[in-house]
Amino acid sequence: MAAAQAVEEMRSRVVLGEFGVRNVHTTDFPGNYSGYDDAWDQERFEKNFRVDVVHMDENSLEFDMVGIDAAIANAFRRILLAEVPTMAVEKVLVYNNTSIVQDEILAHRLGLIPIHADPRLFEYRNQGDEEGTEIDTLQFRLQVRCTRNPHAAKDSSDPNELYMNHKVYTRHMTWIPLGNQADLFPEGTIRPVHDDILIAQLRPGQEIDLLMHCVKGIGKKVARVANPRLDTFSREIFRNEKLKKAVRLARVRDHYIFSVESTGVLPPDVLVSEAIKVLMGKCRRFLDELDAVQMD
Amino acid sequence: MEEDQELDRKISGLKTSMAEGERKTALEMVQAAETDRHCVKFVLHKEDHILGNSLRYMIMKNLEVEFCGYTMTHPSESKINLRIQTRGALPAVEPFQRGLNELMNVCQHVLDKLRIKKQAEMLESTSSKCLLMLIY
């Protein structure tokens, strides 16, 4: 009886000891345990699998996936972090930058700004294509010049009073529609997600004048998008000597808590769906390759 | 014998298309000499742990597979080596294909479950809104 229980625990629980974690790896592969049928069974998976949504609002989603293995859950997490496509500034054409922020630093900052445009409506830009067409590029203009405020008080030292346009925010970015984009996207829908992100600071006489090209890409090139977190257990109980012996902390191996926070471009549930579709796309790609090879 | 020659031809066919300068192939099959087709190493280009680990798990769940493992050759090179060894005379391509199909089915099922959940949530929120409107 105890042996059977121990085997069950080894198969399905990750044990948190005082100084280390045991039974971390999945071991339920066919042949490892006698008396268990561990071969893959889609029906059994579908029967045991469930999704429970804990909390959902427009920017964050917390849900549980039960009955799935670490390998696949981790694949979803990694895709959410790095491979869901988004629109972001990639190329910056600087006409004039007399600010104290160097061109490349400014360009880097601009690339990190989340752009409110649904990436599913755009195509990837062809490699080597310099100009960009209306189906793969968004153009933004940023033109700010800082001047001295003539109506400021004589002895004021507050920059907000002394200077005009000395802080460059994302609300200063204007969208320049290409081709038929003006018809497809109503006024005001293509913009940075937040309009109060500080891009740079200026002083009188300094100016920033640049054009940005925004293309579809995945986070592998520029890191952005959601932040799934994994829950951690408190292990405080191990400090207490008496309770130590009485308590056994173990986690169910196939129960995963996902906490997805979106940058605002796409709602988090759409992000999760897109991530799953990315994994399916990868599988399909190799299946097609296999078919192509076998056809020859 | 004929089949081995055919496989060698396929592999060389893949290699020549690569040599032509266009990196179209995403998949290579390398086979150790003198073994049957049950022991094959696949090289998957432009892939990493995302597909590697999940595919390895699905392939290991296959009864016929004796060994399955993957490694990244080097972190700065984006490709993985996936090695499959089957128990009997089953060609290794079969568990590979089956693993890909099963992974796709898993993803499809997860997607469907999520969609159902989202619809249920929306239905709940709209029905509670209707209830509130009725009360007022």
GROMACS .gro file of C-alpha atoms in nm:
model
  432
    1MET     CA    1   0.000   0.000   0.000
    2ALA     CA    2   0.271   0.242   0.102
    3ALA     CA    3   0.481   0.142  -0.197
    4ALA     CA    4   0.193   0.210  -0.433
    5GLN     CA    5   0.144   0.550  -0.275
    6ALA     CA    6   0.513   0.627  -0.306
    7VAL     CA    7   0.506   0.538  -0.674
    8GLU     CA    8   0.203   0.759  -0.726
    9GLU     CA    9   0.378   1.045  -0.557
   10MET     CA   10   0.691   0.997  -0.765
   11ARG     CA   11   0.486   1.003  -1.082
   12SER     CA   12   0.264   1.296  -1.008
   13ARG     CA   13   0.418   1.523  -0.746
   14VAL     CA   14   0.718   1.753  -0.721
   15VAL     CA   15   0.833   1.737  -0.359
   16LEU     CA   16   0.971   2.049  -0.187
   17GLY     CA   17   1.222   1.935   0.071
   18GLU     CA   18   1.393   2.156   0.324
   19PHE     CA   19   1.700   2.210   0.116
   20GLY     CA   20   1.609   2.102  -0.230
   21VAL     CA   21   1.342   1.996  -0.473
   22ARG     CA   22   1.291   1.631  -0.568
   23ASN     CA   23   1.113   1.441  -0.844
   24VAL     CA   24   1.132   1.734  -1.079
   25HIS     CA   25   1.144   1.555  -1.412
   26THR     CA   26   0.859   1.386  -1.590
   27THR     CA   27   0.908   1.012  -1.573
   28ASP     CA   28   0.578   0.871  -1.692
   29PHE     CA   29   0.699   0.740  -2.026
   30PRO     CA   30   0.603   0.394  -2.152
   31GLY     CA   31   0.813   0.120  -1.998
   32ASN     CA   32   0.933   0.310  -1.690
   33TYR     CA   33   0.667   0.185  -1.450
   34SER     CA   34   0.536  -0.169  -1.473
   35GLY     CA   35   0.163  -0.195  -1.457
   36TYR     CA   36   0.104   0.155  -1.594
   37ASP     CA   37   0.000   0.230  -1.950
   38ASP     CA   38   0.184   0.550  -2.024
   39ALA     CA   39   0.166   0.563  -2.400
   40TRP     CA   40   0.011   0.877  -2.540
   41ASP     CA   41  -0.366   0.862  -2.551
   42GLN     CA   42  -0.540   1.167  -2.692
   43GLU     CA   43  -0.873   1.068  -2.537
   44ARG     CA   44  -0.727   1.030  -2.192
   45PHE     CA   45  -0.556   1.365  -2.229
   46GLU     CA   46  -0.878   1.533  -2.338
   47LYS     CA   47  -1.068   1.378  -2.049
   48ASN     CA   48  -0.819   1.496  -1.787
   49PHE     CA   49  -0.735   1.834  -1.932
   50ARG     CA   50  -0.910   2.146  -1.814
   51VAL     CA   51  -0.865   2.521  -1.815
   52ASP     CA   52  -0.988   2.738  -1.525
   53VAL     CA   53  -0.987   3.114  -1.559
   54VAL     CA   54  -0.909   3.274  -1.225
   55HIS     CA   55  -0.913   3.640  -1.321
   56MET     CA   56  -0.952   3.830  -1.646
   57ASP     CA   57  -0.950   4.196  -1.734
   58GLU     CA   58  -0.846   4.392  -2.038
   59ASN     CA   59  -0.471   4.381  -1.972
   60SER     CA   60  -0.410   4.077  -1.758
   61LEU     CA   61  -0.530   3.721  -1.747
   62GLU     CA   62  -0.470   3.456  -1.486
   63PHE     CA   63  -0.567   3.100  -1.562
   64ASP     CA   64  -0.485   2.743  -1.464
   65MET     CA   65  -0.404   2.461  -1.701
   66VAL     CA   66  -0.449   2.120  -1.545
   67GLY     CA   67  -0.346   1.792  -1.702
   68ILE     CA   68  -0.070   1.912  -1.930
   69ASP     CA   69   0.299   1.838  -1.911
   70ALA     CA   70   0.577   2.080  -1.828
   71ALA     CA   71   0.732   2.057  -2.173
   72ILE     CA   72   0.423   2.186  -2.349
   73ALA     CA   73   0.329   2.442  -2.084
   74ASN     CA   74   0.682   2.578  -2.102
   75ALA     CA   75   0.663   2.591  -2.479
   76PHE     CA   76   0.354   2.814  -2.451
   77ARG     CA   77   0.529   3.035  -2.198
   78ARG     CA   78   0.838   3.077  -2.415
   79ILE     CA   79   0.628   3.158  -2.721
   80LEU     CA   80   0.425   3.416  -2.527
   81LEU     CA   81   0.746   3.586  -2.422
   82ALA     CA   82   0.932   3.582  -2.749
   83GLU     CA   83   0.745   3.463  -3.054
   84VAL     CA   84   0.403   3.626  -3.069
   85PRO     CA   85   0.427   3.883  -3.349
   86THR     CA   86   0.382   4.252  -3.271
   87MET     CA   87   0.423   4.577  -3.460
   88ALA     CA   88   0.719   4.781  -3.345
   89VAL     CA   89   0.951   5.051  -3.468
   90GLU     CA   90   1.244   4.896  -3.648
   91LYS     CA   91   1.395   5.166  -3.865
   92VAL     CA   92   1.438   5.528  -3.764
   93LEU     CA   93   1.532   5.789  -4.025
   94VAL     CA   94   1.681   6.082  -3.838
   95TYR     CA   95   1.657   6.414  -4.018
   96ASN     CA   96   1.766   6.626  -3.725
   97ASN     CA   97   1.864   6.538  -3.371
   98THR     CA   98   2.033   6.815  -3.173
   99SER     CA   99   1.918   6.679  -2.840
  100ILE     CA  100   2.153   6.539  -2.579
  101VAL     CA  101   2.027   6.185  -2.644
  102GLN     CA  102   2.240   6.008  -2.904
  103ASP     CA  103   2.076   5.885  -3.225
  104GLU     CA  104   2.117   5.518  -3.148
  105ILE     CA  105   1.991   5.551  -2.790
  106LEU     CA  106   1.690   5.741  -2.914
  107ALA     CA  107   1.625   5.477  -3.181
  108HIS     CA  108   1.655   5.202  -2.922
  109ARG     CA  109   1.403   5.374  -2.696
  110LEU     CA  110   1.162   5.423  -2.983
  111GLY     CA  111   1.186   5.054  -3.067
  112LEU     CA  112   1.062   4.961  -2.721
  113ILE     CA  113   0.741   5.163  -2.744
  114PRO     CA  114   0.435   4.935  -2.786
  115ILE     CA  115   0.233   5.033  -3.092
  116HIS     CA  116  -0.141   4.989  -3.089
  117ALA     CA  117  -0.192   4.804  -3.417
  118ASP     CA  118  -0.323   4.451  -3.459
  119PRO     CA  119  -0.027   4.253  -3.600
  120ARG     CA  120  -0.261   3.999  -3.759
  121LEU     CA  121  -0.366   4.262  -4.012
  122PHE     CA  122  -0.012   4.308  -4.139
  123GLU     CA  123   0.235   4.098  -4.330
  124TYR     CA  124   0.602   4.047  -4.262
  125ARG     CA  125   0.827   4.271  -4.463
  126ASN     CA  126   1.029   4.098  -4.732
  127GLN     CA  127   1.397   4.085  -4.664
  128GLY     CA  128   1.594   4.344  -4.852
  129ASP     CA  129   1.289   4.562  -4.903
  130GLU     CA  130   1.400   4.909  -4.805
  131GLU     CA  131   1.093   5.119  -4.866
  132GLY     CA  132   0.810   4.916  -4.720
  133THR     CA  133   0.456   4.897  -4.856
  134GLU     CA  134   0.120   4.963  -4.702
  135ILE     CA  135   0.062   4.600  -4.603
  136ASP     CA  136   0.375   4.565  -4.396
  137THR     CA  137   0.477   4.907  -4.268
  138LEU     CA  138   0.344   5.182  -4.046
  139GLN     CA  139   0.501   5.525  -4.055
  140PHE     CA  140   0.522   5.768  -3.766
  141ARG     CA  141   0.666   6.119  -3.754
  142LEU     CA  142   0.819   6.277  -3.447
  143GLN     CA  143   0.896   6.644  -3.471
  144VAL     CA  144   0.953   6.848  -3.158
  145ARG     CA  145   1.143   7.170  -3.100
  146CYS     CA  146   1.203   7.318  -2.761
  147THR     CA  147   1.179   7.695  -2.711
  148ARG     CA  148   1.207   7.934  -2.425
  149ASN     CA  149   0.879   8.049  -2.273
  150PRO     CA  150   0.862   8.429  -2.310
  151HIS     CA  151   0.596   8.462  -2.041
  152ALA     CA  152   0.786   8.286  -1.764
  153ALA     CA  153   0.855   8.463  -1.438
  154LYS     CA  154   1.199   8.625  -1.413
  155ASP     CA  155   1.335   8.423  -1.123
  156SER     CA  156   1.158   8.093  -1.187
  157SER     CA  157   1.366   7.777  -1.190
  158ASP     CA  158   1.093   7.530  -1.278
  159PRO     CA  159   1.160   7.381  -1.622
  160ASN     CA  160   0.788   7.335  -1.680
  161GLU     CA  161   0.753   7.711  -1.662
  162LEU     CA  162   1.070   7.819  -1.832
  163TYR     CA  163   1.060   7.602  -2.141
  164MET     CA  164   0.799   7.492  -2.392
  165ASN     CA  165   0.803   7.137  -2.538
  166HIS     CA  166   1.098   7.034  -2.326
  167LYS     CA  167   0.965   6.684  -2.263
  168VAL     CA  168   0.907   6.463  -2.565
  169TYR     CA  169   0.625   6.218  -2.503
  170THR     CA  170   0.476   5.946  -2.722
  171ARG     CA  171   0.177   6.170  -2.780
  172HIS     CA  172   0.401   6.383  -3.001
  173MET     CA  173   0.426   6.093  -3.247
  174THR     CA  174   0.195   6.138  -3.544
  175TRP     CA  175   0.085   5.857  -3.773
  176ILE     CA  176   0.141   5.905  -4.144
  177PRO     CA  177  -0.090   5.669  -4.339
  178LEU     CA  178   0.064   5.489  -4.637
  179GLY     CA  179  -0.142   5.399  -4.942
  180ASN     CA  180  -0.490   5.287  -4.842
  181GLN     CA  181  -0.421   5.267  -4.470
  182ALA     CA  182  -0.624   5.583  -4.410
  183ASP     CA  183  -0.934   5.402  -4.537
  184LEU     CA  184  -0.865   5.079  -4.350
  185PHE     CA  185  -0.783   5.227  -4.011
  186PRO     CA  186  -1.005   5.502  -3.869
  187GLU     CA  187  -0.845   5.812  -3.728
  188GLY     CA  188  -0.690   5.752  -3.389
  189THR     CA  189  -0.668   5.376  -3.393
  190ILE     CA  190  -0.303   5.353  -3.498
  191ARG     CA  191  -0.102   5.512  -3.219
  192PRO     CA  192   0.137   5.418  -2.938
  193VAL     CA  193  -0.049   5.227  -2.668
  194HIS     CA  194   0.037   5.482  -2.400
  195ASP     CA  195   0.072   5.850  -2.482
  196ASP     CA  196   0.263   5.946  -2.172
  197ILE     CA  197   0.586   5.756  -2.221
  198LEU     CA  198   0.878   5.997  -2.194
  199ILE     CA  199   1.107   5.957  -2.494
  200ALA     CA  200   1.359   6.238  -2.440
  201GLN     CA  201   1.409   6.573  -2.273
  202LEU     CA  202   1.512   6.890  -2.456
  203ARG     CA  203   1.633   7.240  -2.384
  204PRO     CA  204   1.578   7.557  -2.591
  205GLY     CA  205   1.733   7.536  -2.933
  206GLN     CA  206   1.730   7.154  -2.945
  207GLU     CA  207   1.517   6.970  -3.190
  208ILE     CA  208   1.421   6.614  -3.277
  209ASP     CA  209   1.291   6.544  -3.625
  210LEU     CA  210   1.264   6.187  -3.738
  211LEU     CA  211   1.060   5.934  -3.932
  212MET     CA  212   0.992   5.584  -3.796
  213HIS     CA  213   0.911   5.268  -3.985
  214CYS     CA  214   0.717   5.016  -3.786
  215VAL     CA  215   0.714   4.654  -3.900
  216LYS     CA  216   0.585   4.319  -3.783
  217GLY     CA  217   0.834   4.114  -3.593
  218ILE     CA  218   0.879   3.862  -3.317
  219GLY     CA  219   1.040   3.921  -2.982
  220LYS     CA  220   1.344   3.718  -3.072
  221LYS     CA  221   1.474   4.031  -3.239
  222VAL     CA  222   1.346   4.284  -2.988
  223ALA     CA  223   1.224   4.173  -2.647
  224ARG     CA  224   0.875   4.281  -2.549
  225VAL     CA  225   0.518   4.149  -2.491
  226ALA     CA  226   0.371   3.954  -2.204
  227ASN     CA  227   0.509   3.838  -1.872
  228PRO     CA  228   0.379   3.503  -1.758
  229ARG     CA  229   0.479   3.441  -1.397
  230LEU     CA  230   0.501   3.113  -1.216
  231ASP     CA  231   0.365   3.089  -0.868
  232THR     CA  232   0.610   3.019  -0.585
  233PHE     CA  233   0.527   2.841  -0.268
  234SER     CA  234   0.625   2.971   0.070
  235ARG     CA  235   0.870   2.736   0.236
  236GLU     CA  236   0.866   2.917   0.569
  237ILE     CA  237   0.731   2.611   0.744
  238PHE     CA  238   1.074   2.454   0.741
  239ARG     CA  239   1.204   2.708   0.988
  240ASN     CA  240   0.997   2.562   1.265
  241GLU     CA  241   1.168   2.253   1.402
  242LYS     CA  242   0.865   2.069   1.534
  243LEU     CA  243   0.641   2.130   1.239
  244LYS     CA  244   0.915   2.030   0.998
  245LYS     CA  245   0.862   1.663   1.061
  246ALA     CA  246   0.488   1.685   1.042
  247VAL     CA  247   0.459   1.868   0.715
  248ARG     CA  248   0.530   1.751   0.363
  249LEU     CA  249   0.513   2.008   0.087
  250ALA     CA  250   0.444   1.876  -0.258
  251ARG     CA  251   0.316   2.027  -0.577
  252VAL     CA  252   0.101   1.858  -0.836
  253ARG     CA  253   0.320   1.818  -1.140
  254ASP     CA  254   0.070   1.881  -1.413
  255HIS     CA  255  -0.112   2.183  -1.272
  256TYR     CA  256   0.018   2.514  -1.408
  257ILE     CA  257  -0.081   2.866  -1.313
  258PHE     CA  258  -0.035   3.115  -1.594
  259SER     CA  259  -0.037   3.485  -1.533
  260VAL     CA  260  -0.028   3.683  -1.856
  261GLU     CA  261   0.008   4.060  -1.865
  262SER     CA  262  -0.029   4.230  -2.200
  263THR     CA  263   0.143   4.551  -2.316
  264GLY     CA  264  -0.194   4.666  -2.442
  265VAL     CA  265  -0.168   4.585  -2.812
  266LEU     CA  266  -0.374   4.269  -2.795
  267PRO     CA  267  -0.596   4.143  -2.512
  268PRO     CA  268  -0.423   3.869  -2.311
  269ASP     CA  269  -0.660   3.589  -2.413
  270VAL     CA  270  -0.589   3.668  -2.779
  271LEU     CA  271  -0.216   3.656  -2.698
  272VAL     CA  272  -0.252   3.305  -2.554
  273SER     CA  273  -0.452   3.189  -2.857
  274GLU     CA  274  -0.193   3.335  -3.091
  275ALA     CA  275   0.086   3.163  -2.899
  276ILE     CA  276  -0.085   2.825  -2.939
  277LYS     CA  277  -0.132   2.894  -3.309
  278VAL     CA  278   0.241   2.973  -3.340
  279LEU     CA  279   0.325   2.629  -3.199
  280MET     CA  280   0.080   2.467  -3.440
  281GLY     CA  281   0.240   2.660  -3.724
  282LYS     CA  282   0.582   2.523  -3.633
  283CYS     CA  283   0.452   2.165  -3.634
  284ARG     CA  284   0.278   2.220  -3.965
  285ARG     CA  285   0.597   2.358  -4.118
  286PHE     CA  286   0.790   2.041  -4.044
  287LEU     CA  287   0.503   1.817  -4.149
  288ASP     CA  288   0.500   1.994  -4.485
  289GLU     CA  289   0.877   1.955  -4.514
  290LEU     CA  290   0.844   1.584  -4.446
  291ASP     CA  291   0.572   1.553  -4.710
  292ALA     CA  292   0.783   1.742  -4.961
  293VAL     CA  293   1.079   1.512  -4.901
  294GLN     CA  294   0.869   1.200  -4.924
  295MET     CA  295   0.707   1.312  -5.246
  296ASP     CA  296   1.038   1.318  -5.434
  297MET     CA  297   1.942  -0.195  -5.007
  298GLU     CA  298   1.735  -0.016  -5.262
  299GLU     CA  299   1.558   0.173  -4.991
  300ASP     CA  300   1.885   0.283  -4.837
  301GLN     CA  301   1.999   0.410  -5.171
  302GLU     CA  302   1.675   0.596  -5.201
  303LEU     CA  303   1.723   0.758  -4.864
  304ASP     CA  304   2.080   0.854  -4.951
  305ARG     CA  305   1.949   1.009  -5.268
  306LYS     CA  306   1.691   1.208  -5.074
  307ILE     CA  307   1.952   1.331  -4.832
  308SER     CA  308   2.186   1.430  -5.111
  309GLY     CA  309   1.892   1.593  -5.286
  310LEU     CA  310   1.836   1.806  -4.979
  311LYS     CA  311   2.203   1.891  -4.961
  312THR     CA  312   2.228   2.000  -5.324
  313SER     CA  313   1.931   2.228  -5.290
  314MET     CA  314   2.109   2.388  -4.998
  315ALA     CA  315   2.432   2.417  -5.191
  316GLU     CA  316   2.251   2.619  -5.453
  317GLY     CA  317   2.261   2.904  -5.210
  318GLU     CA  318   1.894   2.924  -5.111
  319ARG     CA  319   1.835   2.822  -4.754
  320LYS     CA  320   1.496   2.665  -4.823
  321THR     CA  321   1.534   2.347  -4.623
  322ALA     CA  322   1.437   2.365  -4.260
  323LEU     CA  323   1.488   1.998  -4.198
  324GLU     CA  324   1.777   1.762  -4.262
  325MET     CA  325   1.799   1.394  -4.191
  326VAL     CA  326   2.139   1.253  -4.111
  327GLN     CA  327   2.180   0.883  -4.076
  328ALA     CA  328   2.467   0.693  -3.926
  329ALA     CA  329   2.627   0.458  -4.175
  330GLU     CA  330   2.544   0.084  -4.169
  331THR     CA  331   2.234   0.117  -3.956
  332ASP     CA  332   1.879   0.069  -4.066
  333ARG     CA  333   1.647   0.360  -4.087
  334HIS     CA  334   1.537   0.309  -3.729
  335CYS     CA  335   1.812   0.532  -3.593
  336VAL     CA  336   1.811   0.883  -3.739
  337LYS     CA  337   1.925   1.226  -3.631
  338PHE     CA  338   1.712   1.514  -3.752
  339VAL     CA  339   1.853   1.864  -3.777
  340LEU     CA  340   1.582   2.126  -3.741
  341HIS     CA  341   1.688   2.475  -3.847
  342LYS     CA  342   1.561   2.796  -3.685
  343GLU     CA  343   1.422   2.608  -3.388
  344ASP     CA  344   1.501   2.595  -3.018
  345HIS     CA  345   1.373   2.451  -2.691
  346ILE     CA  346   1.017   2.557  -2.767
  347LEU     CA  347   0.962   2.290  -3.027
  348GLY     CA  348   1.250   2.068  -2.916
  349ASN     CA  349   1.133   1.987  -2.567
  350SER     CA  350   0.762   1.960  -2.646
  351LEU     CA  351   0.828   1.738  -2.949
  352ARG     CA  352   1.066   1.521  -2.750
  353TYR     CA  353   0.797   1.468  -2.487
  354MET     CA  354   0.537   1.364  -2.746
  355ILE     CA  355   0.778   1.127  -2.921
  356MET     CA  356   0.888   0.967  -2.594
  357LYS     CA  357   0.524   0.885  -2.519
  358ASN     CA  358   0.528   0.650  -2.819
  359LEU     CA  359   0.564   0.283  -2.727
  360GLU     CA  360   0.786   0.204  -3.023
  361VAL     CA  361   1.050   0.462  -2.943
  362GLU     CA  362   1.354   0.336  -2.757
  363PHE     CA  363   1.542   0.663  -2.739
  364CYS     CA  364   1.462   1.025  -2.808
  365GLY     CA  365   1.666   1.328  -2.718
  366TYR     CA  366   1.742   1.675  -2.849
  367THR     CA  367   2.024   1.922  -2.806
  368MET     CA  368   2.105   2.271  -2.925
  369THR     CA  369   2.436   2.250  -3.104
  370HIS     CA  370   2.541   2.594  -2.979
  371PRO     CA  371   2.332   2.873  -2.826
  372SER     CA  372   2.433   3.118  -3.094
  373GLU     CA  373   2.327   2.881  -3.372
  374SER     CA  374   1.956   2.850  -3.395
  375LYS     CA  375   1.916   2.481  -3.476
  376ILE     CA  376   1.854   2.162  -3.282
  377ASN     CA  377   1.961   1.801  -3.327
  378LEU     CA  378   1.678   1.561  -3.253
  379ARG     CA  379   1.773   1.195  -3.238
  380ILE     CA  380   1.518   0.916  -3.254
  381GLN     CA  381   1.584   0.548  -3.216
  382THR     CA  382   1.301   0.299  -3.253
  383ARG     CA  383   1.269  -0.042  -3.098
  384GLY     CA  384   1.228  -0.269  -3.399
  385ALA     CA  385   1.246  -0.210  -3.766
  386LEU     CA  386   1.011   0.089  -3.765
  387PRO     CA  387   1.168   0.376  -3.962
  388ALA     CA  388   1.241   0.670  -3.734
  389VAL     CA  389   1.056   0.912  -3.958
  390GLU     CA  390   0.729   0.761  -3.847
  391PRO     CA  391   0.742   0.850  -3.477
  392PHE     CA  392   0.870   1.193  -3.580
  393GLN     CA  393   0.568   1.250  -3.799
  394ARG     CA  394   0.335   1.103  -3.542
  395GLY     CA  395   0.483   1.322  -3.267
  396LEU     CA  396   0.424   1.633  -3.478
  397ASN     CA  397   0.065   1.532  -3.549
  398GLU     CA  398  -0.006   1.455  -3.185
  399LEU     CA  399   0.144   1.786  -3.074
  400MET     CA  400  -0.083   1.964  -3.320
  401ASN     CA  401  -0.384   1.779  -3.181
  402VAL     CA  402  -0.289   1.881  -2.827
  403CYS     CA  403  -0.261   2.246  -2.932
  404GLN     CA  404  -0.593   2.230  -3.113
  405HIS     CA  405  -0.763   2.086  -2.809
  406VAL     CA  406  -0.616   2.350  -2.577
  407LEU     CA  407  -0.728   2.620  -2.820
  408ASP     CA  408  -1.082   2.479  -2.830
  409LYS     CA  409  -1.100   2.459  -2.452
  410LEU     CA  410  -0.986   2.821  -2.421
  411ARG     CA  411  -1.240   2.935  -2.676
  412ILE     CA  412  -1.519   2.755  -2.492
  413LYS     CA  413  -1.410   2.912  -2.164
  414LYS     CA  414  -1.399   3.259  -2.316
  415GLN     CA  415  -1.745   3.220  -2.465
  416ALA     CA  416  -1.878   3.095  -2.133
  417GLU     CA  417  -1.726   3.396  -1.956
  418MET     CA  418  -1.874   3.639  -2.206
  419LEU     CA  419  -2.211   3.472  -2.183
  420GLU     CA  420  -2.200   3.496  -1.807
  421SER     CA  421  -2.109   3.863  -1.808
  422THR     CA  422  -2.377   3.953  -2.065
  423SER     CA  423  -2.644   3.751  -1.884
  424SER     CA  424  -2.559   3.921  -1.555
  425LYS     CA  425  -2.581   4.257  -1.733
  426CYS     CA  426  -2.925   4.162  -1.869
  427LEU     CA  427  -3.033   4.064  -1.521
  428LEU     CA  428  -2.924   4.400  -1.385
  429MET     CA  429  -3.110   4.580  -1.660
  430LEU     CA  430  -3.423   4.382  -1.585
  431ILE     CA  431  -3.406   4.473  -1.221
  432TYR     CA  432  -3.374   4.839  -1.297
   0.00000   0.00000   0.00000
